[in-house]
Tab-separated table of C-alpha atoms in Angstrom:
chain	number	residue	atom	x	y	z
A	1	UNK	CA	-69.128	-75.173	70.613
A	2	UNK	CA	-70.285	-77.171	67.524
A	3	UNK	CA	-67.340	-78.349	65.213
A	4	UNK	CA	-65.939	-76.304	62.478
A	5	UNK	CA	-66.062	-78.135	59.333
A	6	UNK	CA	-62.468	-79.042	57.950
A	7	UNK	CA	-64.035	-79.411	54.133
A	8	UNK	CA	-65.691	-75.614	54.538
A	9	UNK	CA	-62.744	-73.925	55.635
A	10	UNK	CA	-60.396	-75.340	53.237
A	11	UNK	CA	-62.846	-74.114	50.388
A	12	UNK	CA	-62.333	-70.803	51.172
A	13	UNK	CA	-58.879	-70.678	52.806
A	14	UNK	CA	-56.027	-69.792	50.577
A	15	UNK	CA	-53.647	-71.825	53.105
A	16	UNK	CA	-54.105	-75.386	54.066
A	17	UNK	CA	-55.752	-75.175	57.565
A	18	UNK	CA	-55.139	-78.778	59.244
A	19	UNK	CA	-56.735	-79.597	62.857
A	20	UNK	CA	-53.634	-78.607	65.604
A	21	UNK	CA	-53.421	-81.294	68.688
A	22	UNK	CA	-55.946	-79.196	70.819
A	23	UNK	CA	-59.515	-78.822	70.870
A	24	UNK	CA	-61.236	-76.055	68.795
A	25	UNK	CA	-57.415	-75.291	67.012
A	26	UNK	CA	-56.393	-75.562	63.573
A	27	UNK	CA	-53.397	-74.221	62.139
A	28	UNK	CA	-51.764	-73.214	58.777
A	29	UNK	CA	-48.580	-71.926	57.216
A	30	UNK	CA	-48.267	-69.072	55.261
A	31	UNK	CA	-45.879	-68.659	51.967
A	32	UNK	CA	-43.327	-66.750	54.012
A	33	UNK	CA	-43.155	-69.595	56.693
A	34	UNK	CA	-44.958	-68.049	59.315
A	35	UNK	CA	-46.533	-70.575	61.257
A	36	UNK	CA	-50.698	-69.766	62.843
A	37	UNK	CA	-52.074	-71.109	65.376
A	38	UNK	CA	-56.496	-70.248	65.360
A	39	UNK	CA	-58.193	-71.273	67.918
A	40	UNK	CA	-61.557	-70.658	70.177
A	41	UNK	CA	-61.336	-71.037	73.848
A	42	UNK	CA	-64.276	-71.018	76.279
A	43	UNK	CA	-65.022	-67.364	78.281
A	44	UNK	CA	-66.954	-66.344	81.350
A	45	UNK	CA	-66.629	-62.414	80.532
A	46	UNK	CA	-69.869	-62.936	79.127
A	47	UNK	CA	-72.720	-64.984	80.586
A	48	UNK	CA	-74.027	-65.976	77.527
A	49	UNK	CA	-72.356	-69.033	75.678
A	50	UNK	CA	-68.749	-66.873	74.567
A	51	UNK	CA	-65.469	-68.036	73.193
A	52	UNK	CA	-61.961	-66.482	73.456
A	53	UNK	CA	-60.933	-65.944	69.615
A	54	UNK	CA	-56.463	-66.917	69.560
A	55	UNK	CA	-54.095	-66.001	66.863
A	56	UNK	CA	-50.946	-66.825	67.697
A	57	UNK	CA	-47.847	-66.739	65.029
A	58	UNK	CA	-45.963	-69.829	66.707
A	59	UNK	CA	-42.575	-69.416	65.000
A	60	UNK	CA	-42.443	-65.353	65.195
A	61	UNK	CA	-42.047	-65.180	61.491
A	62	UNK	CA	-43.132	-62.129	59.978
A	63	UNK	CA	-45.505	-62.707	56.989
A	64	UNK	CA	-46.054	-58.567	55.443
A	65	UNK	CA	-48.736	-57.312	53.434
A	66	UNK	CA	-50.087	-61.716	53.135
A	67	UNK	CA	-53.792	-60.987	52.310
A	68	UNK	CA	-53.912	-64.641	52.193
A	69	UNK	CA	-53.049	-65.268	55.765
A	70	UNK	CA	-55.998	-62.532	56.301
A	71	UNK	CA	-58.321	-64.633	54.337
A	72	UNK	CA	-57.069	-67.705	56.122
A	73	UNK	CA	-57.756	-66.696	59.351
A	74	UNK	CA	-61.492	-65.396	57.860
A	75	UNK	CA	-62.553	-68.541	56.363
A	76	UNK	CA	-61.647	-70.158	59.760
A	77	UNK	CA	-63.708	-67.002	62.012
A	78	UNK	CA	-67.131	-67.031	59.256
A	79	UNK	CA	-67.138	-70.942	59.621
A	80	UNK	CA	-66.924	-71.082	63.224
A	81	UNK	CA	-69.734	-68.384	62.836
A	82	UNK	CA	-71.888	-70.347	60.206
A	83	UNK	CA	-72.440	-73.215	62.733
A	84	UNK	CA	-72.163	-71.397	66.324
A	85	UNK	CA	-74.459	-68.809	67.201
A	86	UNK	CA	-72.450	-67.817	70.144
A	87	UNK	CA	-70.323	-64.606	71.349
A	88	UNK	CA	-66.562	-64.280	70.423
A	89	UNK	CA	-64.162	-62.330	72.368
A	90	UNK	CA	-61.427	-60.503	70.816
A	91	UNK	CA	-57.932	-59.815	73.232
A	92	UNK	CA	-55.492	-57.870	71.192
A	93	UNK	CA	-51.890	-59.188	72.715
A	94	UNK	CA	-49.868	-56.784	74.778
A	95	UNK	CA	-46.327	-58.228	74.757
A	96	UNK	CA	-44.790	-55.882	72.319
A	97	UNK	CA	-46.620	-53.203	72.742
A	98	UNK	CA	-48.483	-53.347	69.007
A	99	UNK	CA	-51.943	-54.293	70.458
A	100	UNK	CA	-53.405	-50.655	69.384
A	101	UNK	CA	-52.084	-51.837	65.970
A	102	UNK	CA	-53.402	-54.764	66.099
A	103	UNK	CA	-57.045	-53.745	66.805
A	104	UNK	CA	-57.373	-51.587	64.436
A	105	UNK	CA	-56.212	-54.091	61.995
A	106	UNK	CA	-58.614	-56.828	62.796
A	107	UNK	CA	-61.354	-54.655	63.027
A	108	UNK	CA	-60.683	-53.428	59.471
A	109	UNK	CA	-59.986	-57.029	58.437
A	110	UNK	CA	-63.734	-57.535	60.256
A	111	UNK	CA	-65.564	-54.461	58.787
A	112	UNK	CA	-64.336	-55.191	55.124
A	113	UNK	CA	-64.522	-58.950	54.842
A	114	UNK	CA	-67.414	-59.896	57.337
A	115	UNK	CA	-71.267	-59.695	55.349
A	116	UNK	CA	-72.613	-56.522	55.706
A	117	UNK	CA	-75.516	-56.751	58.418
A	118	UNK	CA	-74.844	-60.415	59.719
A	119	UNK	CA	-72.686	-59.239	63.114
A	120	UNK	CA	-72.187	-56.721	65.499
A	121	UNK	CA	-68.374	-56.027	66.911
A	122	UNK	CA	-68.433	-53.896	69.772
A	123	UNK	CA	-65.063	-52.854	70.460
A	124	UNK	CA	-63.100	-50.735	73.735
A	125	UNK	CA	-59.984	-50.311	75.310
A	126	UNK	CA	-59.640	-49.275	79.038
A	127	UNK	CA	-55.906	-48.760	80.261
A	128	UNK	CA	-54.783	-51.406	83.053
A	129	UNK	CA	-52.570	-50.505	86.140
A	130	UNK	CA	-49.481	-50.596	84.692
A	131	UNK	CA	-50.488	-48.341	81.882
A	132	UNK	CA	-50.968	-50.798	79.327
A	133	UNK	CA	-53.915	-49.905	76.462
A	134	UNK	CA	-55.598	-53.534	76.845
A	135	UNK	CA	-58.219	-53.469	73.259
A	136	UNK	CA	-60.638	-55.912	73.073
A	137	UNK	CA	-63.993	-56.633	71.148
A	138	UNK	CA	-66.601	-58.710	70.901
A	139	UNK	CA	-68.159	-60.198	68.108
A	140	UNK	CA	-71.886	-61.828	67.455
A	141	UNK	CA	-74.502	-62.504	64.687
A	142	UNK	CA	-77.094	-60.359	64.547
A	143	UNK	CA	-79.615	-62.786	64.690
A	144	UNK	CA	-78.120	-63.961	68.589
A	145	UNK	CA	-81.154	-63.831	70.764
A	146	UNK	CA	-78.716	-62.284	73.289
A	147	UNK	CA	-77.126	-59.773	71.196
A	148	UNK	CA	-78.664	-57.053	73.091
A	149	UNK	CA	-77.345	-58.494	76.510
A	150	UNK	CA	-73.935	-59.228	75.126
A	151	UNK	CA	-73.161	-55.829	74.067
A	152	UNK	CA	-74.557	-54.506	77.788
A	153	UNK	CA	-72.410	-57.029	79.804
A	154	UNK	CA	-69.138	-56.082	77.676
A	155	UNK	CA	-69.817	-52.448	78.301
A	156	UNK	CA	-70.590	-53.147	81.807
A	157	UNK	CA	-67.201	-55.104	82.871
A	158	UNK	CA	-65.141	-53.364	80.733
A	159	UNK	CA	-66.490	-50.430	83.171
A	160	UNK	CA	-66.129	-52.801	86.118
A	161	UNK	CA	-62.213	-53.943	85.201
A	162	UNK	CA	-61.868	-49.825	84.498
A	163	UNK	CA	-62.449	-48.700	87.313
A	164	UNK	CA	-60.862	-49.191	90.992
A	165	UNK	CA	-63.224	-49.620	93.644
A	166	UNK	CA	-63.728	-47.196	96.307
């Protein structure tokens, strides 16, 4: 993964995004005094070049109806986009049982703030053994070479992790 510019981020980000102590994480604060941790962690799901996409709200604090943590967390995703041509993987957390809600919400954060034609989300759920809805996605540019492939190996092992073999 090629570094996200610091500079390019903060131009657009309503919240000061600062570098966090690990690799490929940066991490801001929002008005209410929620604390965000973004980050991009290398995948295998997909055999092209892929990266785990993290949110994580460190301190728990609730921060409603912030379009600015939103925008935040955008400038952060379309910069890590502008210099990486790669695939990122979207895993909505399970823990509290609000990972249909949060789905839907980043993929309408995604569909209304992303440009219009420049990537493809390709989004499922499949229902582990315990019952859980598990929701992921995965995101490219349009102009990946491997686009195509992506999509086919996400269907394909979300099929394969669906399904209990005979």
């Amino acid at each position: 993964m090629k570094e996200l510019d610091l500079n390019k981020i903060n131009a657009l980000a309503p919240y000061n995004v600062v570098k966090a102590n690990r690799p490929n994480y940066f991490r801001f604060i929002s008005k209410a005094g929620a604390e965000f941790a973004i980050g991009f962690d290398e995948d295998d799901f997909i055999s092209s070049e892929s990266y785990q996409f993290i949110i994580v709200n460190s301190n728990g604090k609730h921060s409603p109806n912030d379009i600015r943590v939103r925008d935040t967390i955008f400038a952060i995703v379309n910069e890590f986009f502008r210099v990486n041509n790669v695939t990122m993987l979207y895993i909505c957390e399970t823990s509290d049982g609000k990972q249909a809600m949060r789905s839907r919400l980043f993929s309408y954060w995604f569909t209304t703030l992303a440009d219009k034609g420049k990537y493809s989300i390709y989004q499922s759920s499949i229902v582990d053994e315990e019952g859980v809805d598990n929701y992921f996605a995965v995101i490219t540019r349009t102009d990946n070479p491997f686009a195509k492939q992506v999509m086919n190996e996400f269907y394909d092992n979300l099929y394969f992790f669906s399904h209990k073999p005979e």
